[in-house]
XYZ file of N, CA and C in Angstrom:
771
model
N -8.205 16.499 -28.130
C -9.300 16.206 -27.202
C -8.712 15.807 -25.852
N -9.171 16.233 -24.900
C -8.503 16.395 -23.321
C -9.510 15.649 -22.313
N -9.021 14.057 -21.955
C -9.905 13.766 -21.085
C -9.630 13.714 -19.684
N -10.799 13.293 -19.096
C -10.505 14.152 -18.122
C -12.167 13.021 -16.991
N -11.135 12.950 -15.650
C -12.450 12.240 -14.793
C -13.247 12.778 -13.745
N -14.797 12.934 -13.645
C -15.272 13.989 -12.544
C -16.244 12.929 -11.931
N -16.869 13.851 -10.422
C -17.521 13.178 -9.893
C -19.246 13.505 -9.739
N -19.711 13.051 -9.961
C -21.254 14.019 -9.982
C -22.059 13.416 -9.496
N -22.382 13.990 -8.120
C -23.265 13.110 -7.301
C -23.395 11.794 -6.833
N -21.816 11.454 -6.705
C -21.605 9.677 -6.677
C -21.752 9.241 -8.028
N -21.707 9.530 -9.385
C -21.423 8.765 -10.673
C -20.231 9.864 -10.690
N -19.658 8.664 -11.070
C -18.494 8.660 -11.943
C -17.996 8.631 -12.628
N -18.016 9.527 -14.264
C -18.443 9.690 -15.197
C -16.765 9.817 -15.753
N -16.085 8.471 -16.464
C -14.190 8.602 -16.693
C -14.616 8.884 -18.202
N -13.166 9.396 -18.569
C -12.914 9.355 -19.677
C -13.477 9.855 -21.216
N -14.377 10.947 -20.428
C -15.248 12.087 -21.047
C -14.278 12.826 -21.767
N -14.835 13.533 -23.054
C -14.072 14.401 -24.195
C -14.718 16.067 -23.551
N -13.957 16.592 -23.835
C -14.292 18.107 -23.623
C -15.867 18.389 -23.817
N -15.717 18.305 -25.249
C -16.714 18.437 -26.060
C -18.231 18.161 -25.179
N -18.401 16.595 -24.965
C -19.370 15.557 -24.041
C -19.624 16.580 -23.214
N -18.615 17.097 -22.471
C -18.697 17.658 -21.119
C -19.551 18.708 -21.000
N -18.955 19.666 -22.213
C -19.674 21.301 -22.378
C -20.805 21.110 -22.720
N -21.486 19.918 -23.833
C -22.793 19.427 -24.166
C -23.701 18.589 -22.732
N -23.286 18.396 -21.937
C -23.900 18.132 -21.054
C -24.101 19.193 -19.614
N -23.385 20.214 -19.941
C -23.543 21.701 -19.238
C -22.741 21.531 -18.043
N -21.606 20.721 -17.856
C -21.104 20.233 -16.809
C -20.085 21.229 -16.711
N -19.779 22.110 -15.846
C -18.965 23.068 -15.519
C -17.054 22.433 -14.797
N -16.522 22.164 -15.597
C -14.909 21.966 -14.979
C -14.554 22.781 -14.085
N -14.031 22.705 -13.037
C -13.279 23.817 -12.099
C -12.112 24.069 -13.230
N -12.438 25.529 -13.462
C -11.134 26.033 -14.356
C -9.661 26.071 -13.623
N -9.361 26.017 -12.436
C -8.310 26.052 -11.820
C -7.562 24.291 -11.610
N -8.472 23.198 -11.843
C -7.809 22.083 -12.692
C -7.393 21.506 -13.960
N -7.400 22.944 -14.812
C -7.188 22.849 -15.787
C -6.033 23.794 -16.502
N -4.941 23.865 -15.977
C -4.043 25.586 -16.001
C -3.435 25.240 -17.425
N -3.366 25.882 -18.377
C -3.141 26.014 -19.908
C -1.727 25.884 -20.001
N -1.089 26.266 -19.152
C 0.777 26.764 -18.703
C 1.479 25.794 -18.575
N 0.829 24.710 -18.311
C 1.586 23.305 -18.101
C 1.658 21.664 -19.155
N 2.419 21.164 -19.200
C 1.757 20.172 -19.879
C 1.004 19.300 -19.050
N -0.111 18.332 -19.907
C -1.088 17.319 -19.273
C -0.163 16.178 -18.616
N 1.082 16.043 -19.106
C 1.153 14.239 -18.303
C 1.370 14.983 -16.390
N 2.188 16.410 -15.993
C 2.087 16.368 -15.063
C 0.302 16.725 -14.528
N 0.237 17.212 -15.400
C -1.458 17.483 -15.041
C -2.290 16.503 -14.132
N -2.294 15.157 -14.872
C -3.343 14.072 -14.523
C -2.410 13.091 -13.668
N -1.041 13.742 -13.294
C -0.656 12.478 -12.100
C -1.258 12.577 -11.031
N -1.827 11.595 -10.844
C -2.540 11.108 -9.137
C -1.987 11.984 -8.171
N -0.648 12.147 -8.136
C -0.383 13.341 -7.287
C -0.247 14.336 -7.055
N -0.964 15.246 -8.199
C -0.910 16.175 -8.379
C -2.150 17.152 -7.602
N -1.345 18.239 -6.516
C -2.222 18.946 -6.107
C -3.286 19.527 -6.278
N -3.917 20.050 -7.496
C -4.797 20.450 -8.431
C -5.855 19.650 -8.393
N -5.415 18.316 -8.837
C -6.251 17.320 -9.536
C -7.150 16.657 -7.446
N -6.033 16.454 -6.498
C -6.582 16.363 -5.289
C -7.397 17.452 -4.922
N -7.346 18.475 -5.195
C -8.626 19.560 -4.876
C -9.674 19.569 -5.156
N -9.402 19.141 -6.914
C -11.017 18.891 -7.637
C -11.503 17.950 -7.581
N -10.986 16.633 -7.428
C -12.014 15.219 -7.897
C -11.133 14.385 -7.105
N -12.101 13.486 -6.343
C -11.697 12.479 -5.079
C -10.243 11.336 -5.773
N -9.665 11.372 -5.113
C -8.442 10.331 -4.533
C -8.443 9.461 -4.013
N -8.326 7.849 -3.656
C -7.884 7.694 -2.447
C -6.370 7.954 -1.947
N -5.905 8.769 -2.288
C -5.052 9.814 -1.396
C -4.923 10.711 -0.723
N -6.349 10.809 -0.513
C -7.334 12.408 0.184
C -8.446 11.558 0.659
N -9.057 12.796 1.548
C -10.206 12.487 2.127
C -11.367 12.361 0.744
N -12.202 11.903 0.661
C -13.237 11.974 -0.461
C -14.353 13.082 0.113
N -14.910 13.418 -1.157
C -16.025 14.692 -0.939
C -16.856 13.856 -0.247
N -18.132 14.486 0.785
C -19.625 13.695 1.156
C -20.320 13.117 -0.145
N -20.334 13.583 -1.441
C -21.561 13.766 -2.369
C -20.731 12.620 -3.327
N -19.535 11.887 -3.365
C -18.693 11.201 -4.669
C -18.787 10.315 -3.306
N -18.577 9.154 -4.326
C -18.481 7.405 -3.826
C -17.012 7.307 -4.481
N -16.058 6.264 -3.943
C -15.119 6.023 -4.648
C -14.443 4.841 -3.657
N -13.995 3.680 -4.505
C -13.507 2.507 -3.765
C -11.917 2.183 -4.779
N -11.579 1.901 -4.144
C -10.216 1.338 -4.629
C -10.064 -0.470 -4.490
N -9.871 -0.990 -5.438
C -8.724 -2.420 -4.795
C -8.026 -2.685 -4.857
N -7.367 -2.930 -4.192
C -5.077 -3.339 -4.251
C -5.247 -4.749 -4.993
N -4.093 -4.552 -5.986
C -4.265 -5.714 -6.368
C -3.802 -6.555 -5.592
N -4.150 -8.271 -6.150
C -3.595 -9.215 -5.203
C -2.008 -9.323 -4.884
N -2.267 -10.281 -3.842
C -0.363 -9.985 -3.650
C -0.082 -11.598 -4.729
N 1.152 -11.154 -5.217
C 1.872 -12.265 -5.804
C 2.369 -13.596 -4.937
N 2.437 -14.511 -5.872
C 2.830 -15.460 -4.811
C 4.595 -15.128 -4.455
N 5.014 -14.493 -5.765
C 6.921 -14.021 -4.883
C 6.470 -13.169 -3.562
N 5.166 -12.313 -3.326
C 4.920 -11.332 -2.366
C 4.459 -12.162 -1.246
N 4.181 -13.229 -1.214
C 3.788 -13.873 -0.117
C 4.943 -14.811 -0.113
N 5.363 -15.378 -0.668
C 6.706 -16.361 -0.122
C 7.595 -15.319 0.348
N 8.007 -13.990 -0.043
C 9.406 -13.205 0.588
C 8.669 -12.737 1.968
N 7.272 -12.742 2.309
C 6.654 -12.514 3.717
C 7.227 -13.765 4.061
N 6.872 -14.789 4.246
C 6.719 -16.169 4.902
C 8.693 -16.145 5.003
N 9.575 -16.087 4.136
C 10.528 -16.241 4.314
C 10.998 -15.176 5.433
N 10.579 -14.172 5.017
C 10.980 -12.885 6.755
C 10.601 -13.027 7.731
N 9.333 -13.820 8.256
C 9.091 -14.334 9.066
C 9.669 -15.380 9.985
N 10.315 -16.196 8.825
C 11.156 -17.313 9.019
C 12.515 -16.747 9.171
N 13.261 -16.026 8.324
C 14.136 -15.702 8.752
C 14.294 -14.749 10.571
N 13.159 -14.012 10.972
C 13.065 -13.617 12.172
C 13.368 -14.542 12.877
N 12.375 -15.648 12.611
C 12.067 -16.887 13.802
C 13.580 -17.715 14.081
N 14.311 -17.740 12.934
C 16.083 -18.199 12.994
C 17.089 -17.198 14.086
N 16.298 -16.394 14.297
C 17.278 -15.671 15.604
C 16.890 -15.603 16.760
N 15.579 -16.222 17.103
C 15.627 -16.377 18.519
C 16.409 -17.837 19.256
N 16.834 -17.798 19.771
C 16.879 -18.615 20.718
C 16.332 -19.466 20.956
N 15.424 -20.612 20.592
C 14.958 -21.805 21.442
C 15.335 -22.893 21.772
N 15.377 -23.372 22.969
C 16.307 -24.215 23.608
C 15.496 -25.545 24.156
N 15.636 -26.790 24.093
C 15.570 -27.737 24.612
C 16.035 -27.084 26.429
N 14.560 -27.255 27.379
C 15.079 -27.267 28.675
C 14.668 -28.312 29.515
N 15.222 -28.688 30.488
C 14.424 -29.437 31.650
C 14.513 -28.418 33.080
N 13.104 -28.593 33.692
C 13.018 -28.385 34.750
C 13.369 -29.175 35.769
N 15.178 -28.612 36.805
C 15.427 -29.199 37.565
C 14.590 -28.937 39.183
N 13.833 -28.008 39.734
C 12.953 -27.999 40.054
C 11.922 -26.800 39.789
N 10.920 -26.780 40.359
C 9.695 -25.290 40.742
C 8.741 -25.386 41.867
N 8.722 -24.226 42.255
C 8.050 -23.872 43.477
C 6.579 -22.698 42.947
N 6.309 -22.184 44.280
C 5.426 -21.217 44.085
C 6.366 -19.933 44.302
N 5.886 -18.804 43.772
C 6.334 -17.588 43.924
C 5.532 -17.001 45.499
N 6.467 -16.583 46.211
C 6.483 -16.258 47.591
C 5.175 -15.189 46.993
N 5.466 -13.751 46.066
C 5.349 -12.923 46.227
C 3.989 -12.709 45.091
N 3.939 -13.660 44.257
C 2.397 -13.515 43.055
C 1.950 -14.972 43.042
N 0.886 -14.761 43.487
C -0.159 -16.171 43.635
C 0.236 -17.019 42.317
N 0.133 -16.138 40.683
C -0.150 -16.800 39.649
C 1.189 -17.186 39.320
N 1.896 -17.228 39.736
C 3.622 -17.650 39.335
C 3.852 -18.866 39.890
N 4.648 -19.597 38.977
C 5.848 -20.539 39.382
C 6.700 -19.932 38.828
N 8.393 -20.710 39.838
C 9.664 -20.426 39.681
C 10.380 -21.427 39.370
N 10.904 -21.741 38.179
C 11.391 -22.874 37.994
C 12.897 -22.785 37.732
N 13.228 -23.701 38.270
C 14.698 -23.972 37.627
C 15.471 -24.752 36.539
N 16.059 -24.226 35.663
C 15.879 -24.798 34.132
C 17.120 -25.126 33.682
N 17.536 -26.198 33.326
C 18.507 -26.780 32.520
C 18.831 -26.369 30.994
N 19.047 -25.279 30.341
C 18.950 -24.781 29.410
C 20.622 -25.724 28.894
N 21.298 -26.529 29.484
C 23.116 -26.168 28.674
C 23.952 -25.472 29.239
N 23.388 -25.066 30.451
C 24.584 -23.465 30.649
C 25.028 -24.397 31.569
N 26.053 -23.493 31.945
C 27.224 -24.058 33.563
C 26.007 -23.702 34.257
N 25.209 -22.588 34.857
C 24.401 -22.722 35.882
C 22.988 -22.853 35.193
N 21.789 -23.382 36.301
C 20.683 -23.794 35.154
C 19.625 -22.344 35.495
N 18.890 -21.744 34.886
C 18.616 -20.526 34.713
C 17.309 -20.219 35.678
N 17.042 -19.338 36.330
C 15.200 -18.975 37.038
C 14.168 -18.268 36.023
N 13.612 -19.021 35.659
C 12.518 -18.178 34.563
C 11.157 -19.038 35.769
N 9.872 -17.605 35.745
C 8.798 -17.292 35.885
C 7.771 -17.408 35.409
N 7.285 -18.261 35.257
C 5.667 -18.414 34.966
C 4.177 -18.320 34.965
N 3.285 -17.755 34.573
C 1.904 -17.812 35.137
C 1.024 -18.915 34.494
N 1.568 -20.026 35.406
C 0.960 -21.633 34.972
C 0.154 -22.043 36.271
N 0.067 -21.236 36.958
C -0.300 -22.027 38.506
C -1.870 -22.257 38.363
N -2.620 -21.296 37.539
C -4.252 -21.658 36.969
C -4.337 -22.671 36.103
N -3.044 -22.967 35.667
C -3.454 -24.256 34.471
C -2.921 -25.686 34.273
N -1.877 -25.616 35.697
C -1.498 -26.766 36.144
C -0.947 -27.166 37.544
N -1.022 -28.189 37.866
C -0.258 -28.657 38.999
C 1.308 -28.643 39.564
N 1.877 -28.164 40.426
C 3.374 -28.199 40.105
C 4.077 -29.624 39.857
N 3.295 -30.314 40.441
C 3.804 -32.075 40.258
C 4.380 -32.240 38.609
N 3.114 -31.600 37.764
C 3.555 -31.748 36.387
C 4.887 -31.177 35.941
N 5.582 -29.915 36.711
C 6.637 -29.817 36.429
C 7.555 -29.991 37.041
N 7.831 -30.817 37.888
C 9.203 -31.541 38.079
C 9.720 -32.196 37.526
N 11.025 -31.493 37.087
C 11.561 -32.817 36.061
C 11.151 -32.925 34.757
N 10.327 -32.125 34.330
C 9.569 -32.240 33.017
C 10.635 -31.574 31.833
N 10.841 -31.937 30.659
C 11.373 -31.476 29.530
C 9.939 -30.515 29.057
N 11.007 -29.269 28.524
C 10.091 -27.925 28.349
C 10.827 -27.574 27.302
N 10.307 -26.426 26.337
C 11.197 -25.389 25.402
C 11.403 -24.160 26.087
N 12.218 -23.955 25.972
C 12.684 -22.292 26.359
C 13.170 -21.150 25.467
N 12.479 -20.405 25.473
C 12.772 -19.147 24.796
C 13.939 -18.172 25.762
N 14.831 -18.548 25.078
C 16.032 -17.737 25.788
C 16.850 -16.942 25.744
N 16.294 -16.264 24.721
C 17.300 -14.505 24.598
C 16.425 -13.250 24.522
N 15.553 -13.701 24.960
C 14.327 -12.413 25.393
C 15.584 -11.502 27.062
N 15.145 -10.768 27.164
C 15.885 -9.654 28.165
C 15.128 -10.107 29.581
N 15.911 -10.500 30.339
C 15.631 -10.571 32.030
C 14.722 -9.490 32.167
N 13.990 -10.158 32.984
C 12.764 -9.419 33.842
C 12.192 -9.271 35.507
N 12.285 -8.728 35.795
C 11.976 -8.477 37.327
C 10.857 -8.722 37.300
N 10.022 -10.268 37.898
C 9.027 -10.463 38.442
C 8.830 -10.679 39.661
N 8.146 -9.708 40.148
C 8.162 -9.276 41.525
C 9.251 -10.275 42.374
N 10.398 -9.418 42.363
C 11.585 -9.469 43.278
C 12.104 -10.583 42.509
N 11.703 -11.445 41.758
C 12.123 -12.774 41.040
C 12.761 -12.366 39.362
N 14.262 -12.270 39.099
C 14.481 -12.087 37.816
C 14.502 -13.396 37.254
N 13.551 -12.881 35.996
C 13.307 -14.296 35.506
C 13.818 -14.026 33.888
N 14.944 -15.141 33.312
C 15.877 -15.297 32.093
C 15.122 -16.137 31.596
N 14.131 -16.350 30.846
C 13.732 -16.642 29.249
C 12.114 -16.815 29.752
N 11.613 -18.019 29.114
C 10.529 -17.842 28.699
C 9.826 -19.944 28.438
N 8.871 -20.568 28.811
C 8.425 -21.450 28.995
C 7.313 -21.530 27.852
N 7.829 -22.200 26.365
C 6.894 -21.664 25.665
C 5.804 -22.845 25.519
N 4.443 -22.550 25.891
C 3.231 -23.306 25.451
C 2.069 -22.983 24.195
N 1.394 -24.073 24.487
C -0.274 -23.547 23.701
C -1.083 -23.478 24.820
N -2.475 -22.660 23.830
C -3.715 -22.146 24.773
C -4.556 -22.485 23.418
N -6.019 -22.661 24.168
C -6.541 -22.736 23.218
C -7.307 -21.069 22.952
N -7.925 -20.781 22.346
C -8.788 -19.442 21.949
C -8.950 -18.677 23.218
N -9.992 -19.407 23.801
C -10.635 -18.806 24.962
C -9.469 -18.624 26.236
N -8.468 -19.288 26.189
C -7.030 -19.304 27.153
C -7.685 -19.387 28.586
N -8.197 -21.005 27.991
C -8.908 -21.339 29.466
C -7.786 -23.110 29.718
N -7.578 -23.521 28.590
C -6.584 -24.587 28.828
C -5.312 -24.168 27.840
N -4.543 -24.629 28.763
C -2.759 -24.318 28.616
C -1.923 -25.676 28.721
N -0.960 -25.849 27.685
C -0.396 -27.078 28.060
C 1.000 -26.581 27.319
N 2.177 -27.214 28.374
C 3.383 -26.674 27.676
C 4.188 -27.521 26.634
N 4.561 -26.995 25.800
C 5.305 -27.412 24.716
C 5.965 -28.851 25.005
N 6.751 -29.803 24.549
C 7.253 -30.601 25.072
C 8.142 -31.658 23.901
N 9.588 -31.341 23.946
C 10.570 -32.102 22.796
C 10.259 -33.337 22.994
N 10.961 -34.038 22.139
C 10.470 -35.882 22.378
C 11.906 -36.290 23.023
N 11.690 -37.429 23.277
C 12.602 -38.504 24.364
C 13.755 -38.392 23.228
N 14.990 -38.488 23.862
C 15.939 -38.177 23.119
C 16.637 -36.852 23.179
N 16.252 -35.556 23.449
C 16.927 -34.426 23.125
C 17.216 -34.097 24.739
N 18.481 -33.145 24.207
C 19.698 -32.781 25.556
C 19.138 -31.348 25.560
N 18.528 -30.880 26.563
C 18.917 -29.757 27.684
C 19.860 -28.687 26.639
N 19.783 -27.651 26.331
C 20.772 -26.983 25.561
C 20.210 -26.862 23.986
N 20.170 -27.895 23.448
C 19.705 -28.103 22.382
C 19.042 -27.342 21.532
N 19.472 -26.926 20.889
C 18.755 -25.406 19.768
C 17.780 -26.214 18.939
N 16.641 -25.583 19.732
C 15.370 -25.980 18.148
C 15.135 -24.617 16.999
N 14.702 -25.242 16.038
C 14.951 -24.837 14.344
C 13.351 -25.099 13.405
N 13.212 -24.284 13.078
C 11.931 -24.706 11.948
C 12.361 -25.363 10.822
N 11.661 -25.707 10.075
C 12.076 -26.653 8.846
C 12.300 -28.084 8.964
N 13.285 -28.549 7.786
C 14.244 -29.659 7.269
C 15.425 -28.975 8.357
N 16.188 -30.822 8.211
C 17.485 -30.939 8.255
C 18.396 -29.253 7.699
N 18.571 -29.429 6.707
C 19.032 -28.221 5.405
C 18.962 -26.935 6.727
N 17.736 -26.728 7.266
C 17.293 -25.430 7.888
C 18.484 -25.543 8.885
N 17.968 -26.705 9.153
C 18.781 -26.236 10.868
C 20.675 -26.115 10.655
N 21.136 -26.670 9.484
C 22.806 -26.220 9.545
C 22.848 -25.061 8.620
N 21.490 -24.223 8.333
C 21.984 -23.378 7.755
C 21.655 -21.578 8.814
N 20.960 -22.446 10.335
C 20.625 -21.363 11.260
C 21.783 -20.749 11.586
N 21.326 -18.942 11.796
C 22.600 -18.219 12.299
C 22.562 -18.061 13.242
N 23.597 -17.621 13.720
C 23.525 -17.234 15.497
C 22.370 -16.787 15.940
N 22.293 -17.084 17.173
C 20.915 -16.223 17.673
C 21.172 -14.411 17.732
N 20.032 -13.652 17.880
C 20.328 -12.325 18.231
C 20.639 -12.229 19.640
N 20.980 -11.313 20.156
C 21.139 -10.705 21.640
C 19.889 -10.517 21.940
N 19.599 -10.514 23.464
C 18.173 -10.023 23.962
C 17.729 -8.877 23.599
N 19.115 -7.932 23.177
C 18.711 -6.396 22.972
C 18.438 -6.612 21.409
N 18.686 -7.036 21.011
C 18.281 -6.931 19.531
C 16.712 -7.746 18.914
N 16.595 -9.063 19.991
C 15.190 -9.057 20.188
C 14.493 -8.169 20.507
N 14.804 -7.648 21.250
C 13.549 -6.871 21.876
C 13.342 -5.424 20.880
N 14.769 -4.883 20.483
C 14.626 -3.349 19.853
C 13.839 -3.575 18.327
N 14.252 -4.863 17.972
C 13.489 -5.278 16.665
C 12.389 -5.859 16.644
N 11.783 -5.974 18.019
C 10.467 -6.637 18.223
C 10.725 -8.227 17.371
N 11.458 -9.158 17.255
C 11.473 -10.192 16.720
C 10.502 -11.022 17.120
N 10.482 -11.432 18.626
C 9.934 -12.320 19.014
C 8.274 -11.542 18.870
N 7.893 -10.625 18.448
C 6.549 -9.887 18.406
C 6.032 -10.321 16.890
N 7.510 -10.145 16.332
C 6.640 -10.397 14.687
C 6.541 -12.187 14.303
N 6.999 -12.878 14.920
C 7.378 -14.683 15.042
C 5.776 -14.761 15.803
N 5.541 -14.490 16.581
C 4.600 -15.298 17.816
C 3.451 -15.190 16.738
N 2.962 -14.528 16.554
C 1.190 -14.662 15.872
C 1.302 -15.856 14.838
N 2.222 -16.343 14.327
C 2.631 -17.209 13.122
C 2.930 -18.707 13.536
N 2.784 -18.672 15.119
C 3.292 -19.972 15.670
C 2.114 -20.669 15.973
N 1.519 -21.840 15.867
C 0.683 -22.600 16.338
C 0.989 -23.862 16.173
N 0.168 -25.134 16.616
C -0.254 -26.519 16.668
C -1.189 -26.622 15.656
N -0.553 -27.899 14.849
C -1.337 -28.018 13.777
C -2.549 -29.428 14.030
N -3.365 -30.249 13.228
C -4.155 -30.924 13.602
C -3.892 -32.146 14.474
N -2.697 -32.421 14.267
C -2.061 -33.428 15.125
C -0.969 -33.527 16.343
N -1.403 -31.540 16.790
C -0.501 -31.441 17.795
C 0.941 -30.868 18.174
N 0.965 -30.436 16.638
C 2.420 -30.668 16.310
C 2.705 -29.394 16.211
N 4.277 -28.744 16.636
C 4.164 -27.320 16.791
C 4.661 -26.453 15.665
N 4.151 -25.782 15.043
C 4.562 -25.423 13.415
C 4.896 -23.412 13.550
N 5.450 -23.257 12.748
C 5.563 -21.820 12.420
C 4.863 -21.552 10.288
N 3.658 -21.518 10.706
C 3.209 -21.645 9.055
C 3.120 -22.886 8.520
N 3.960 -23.441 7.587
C 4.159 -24.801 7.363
C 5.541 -25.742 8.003
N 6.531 -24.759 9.029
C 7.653 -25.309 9.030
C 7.286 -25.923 10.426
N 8.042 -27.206 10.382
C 7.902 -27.977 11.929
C 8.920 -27.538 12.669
N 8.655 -27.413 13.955
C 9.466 -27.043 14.930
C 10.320 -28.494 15.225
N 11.687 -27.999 14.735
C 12.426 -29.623 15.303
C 13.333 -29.664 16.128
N 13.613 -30.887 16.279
C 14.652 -31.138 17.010
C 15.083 -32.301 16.714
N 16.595 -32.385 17.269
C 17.524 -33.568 16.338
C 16.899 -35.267 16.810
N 15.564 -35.601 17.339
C 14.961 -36.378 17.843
C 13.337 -36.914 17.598
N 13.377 -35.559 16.337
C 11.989 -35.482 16.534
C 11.436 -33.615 16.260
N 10.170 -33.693 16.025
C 9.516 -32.414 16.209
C 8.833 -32.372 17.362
N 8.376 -30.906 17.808
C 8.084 -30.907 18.934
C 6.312 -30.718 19.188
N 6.062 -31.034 19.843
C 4.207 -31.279 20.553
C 3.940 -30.449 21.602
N 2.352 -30.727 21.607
C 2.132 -30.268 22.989
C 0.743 -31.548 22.650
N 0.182 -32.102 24.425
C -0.320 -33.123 24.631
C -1.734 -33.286 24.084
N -2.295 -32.026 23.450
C -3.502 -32.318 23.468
C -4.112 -31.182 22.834
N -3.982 -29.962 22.652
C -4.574 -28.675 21.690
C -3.781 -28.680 20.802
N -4.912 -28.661 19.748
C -5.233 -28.422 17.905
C -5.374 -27.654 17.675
N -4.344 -26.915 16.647
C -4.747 -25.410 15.733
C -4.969 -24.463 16.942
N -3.928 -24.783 18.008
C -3.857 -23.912 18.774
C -2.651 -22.798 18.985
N -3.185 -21.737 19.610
C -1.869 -20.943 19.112
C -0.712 -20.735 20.348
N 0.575 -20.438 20.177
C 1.888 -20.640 21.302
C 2.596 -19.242 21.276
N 2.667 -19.703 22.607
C 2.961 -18.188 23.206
C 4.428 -18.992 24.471
């Protein structure tokens, strides 16, 4: 007895006997049925034959058959080895404890500041901003900031600007407030997600080119936010530093960019 699944008018009638079939006057496409072969390649899902006669979701579906699929759930090993690749991404960028030794306005784009940044290096770096709608420059003089710093130099208008000033926004990205390490941390200073454990077990950072060709910092950012108390998290891991974790002054469950 040869079973076999068809579609008839949106019912879906599985696991019918020959027999059933011919007693119910139901006509088989004889060309899904070739005598020459055996059945196990017959009824594999991928089998060309079987996609001609009766819907897939591996094919388009007929107008006249209904057919839904559900993936099963993901495992929790399938969601911890996500969360860990994520995390492992987020271990190769670059983030740096900076201070702003000063900032101005950009001669050449209204929405820019130009700041000058204490990242650790022998010279302190020009990274570019579009903060001038969401704050005062007073606020950044002198201010301790995070810096994202192996993203690839950028020419903003006539201004090359080396890393990146990372804050929160809330939803609507009508208020912006920038990130900010606690009292205690040096200029240079590599921040780390996690425990202690995390941070002596971080590897080198990537190159800018390897950020960018691997989209790292693309697959990290959607995963970064402020949790209810401010606090700047990647999922469940705290953003630290050897002083403390890091904040921003005032947006919740907000997300950082």
């Amino acid at each position: 007895m040869v079973a076999a699944t068809v579609g008839l008018r949106g019912l879906s009638l599985c696991t019918l006997s020959l027999p059933i079939l011919r007693s119910a006057k139901i006509k088989l496409p004889i060309h899904s049925f070739p005598t020459s072969r055996s059945l196990k390649p017959l009824f594999s899902p991928f089998n060309p034959t079987i996609l001609r006669g009766f819907p897939s979701f591996c094919a388009s579906l007929d107008v006249n058959v209904e057919a839904t699929a559900t993936a099963p759930p993901a495992t929790e090993a399938e969601n911890s080895q996500s969360a860990d690749d994520i995390k492992n991404a987020a271990n190769l960028l670059d983030i740096r404890v900076g201070r702003i030794i000063k900032a101005w306005r950009h001669e050449e784009a209204d929405s820019l500041y130009v700041e000058e940044v204490d990242v650790g290096e022998p010279e302190p770096r020009i990274i570019c901003s579009g903060l001038v709608k969401y704050m005062p420059l007073d606020l950044l003089q002198d201010a301790k900031v995070v810096v994202l710093a192996n993203l690839k130099p950028r020419n903003m208008r006539g201004v090359k600007s080396c890393g990146m000033l990372m804050a929160a926004s809330d939803a609507s990205h009508e208020t912006v407030e920038l990130l900010m390490p606690p009292d205690g941390t040096i200029p240079g200073e590599r921040i780390w997600f996690g425990t202690e454990d995390d941070k002596d077990s971080q590897p080198e950072p990537a190159t800018p080119n390897q950020v960018q060709k691997k989209k790292i910092w693309e697959s990290v950012q959607p995963h970064l936010k402020t949790d209810a108390s401010c606090t700047a998290m990647l999922g469940e891991y705290l953003m630290q530093t050897s002083a403390g974790v890091v904040v921003c002054k005032s947006l919740k469950n907000a997300n950082i960019s």
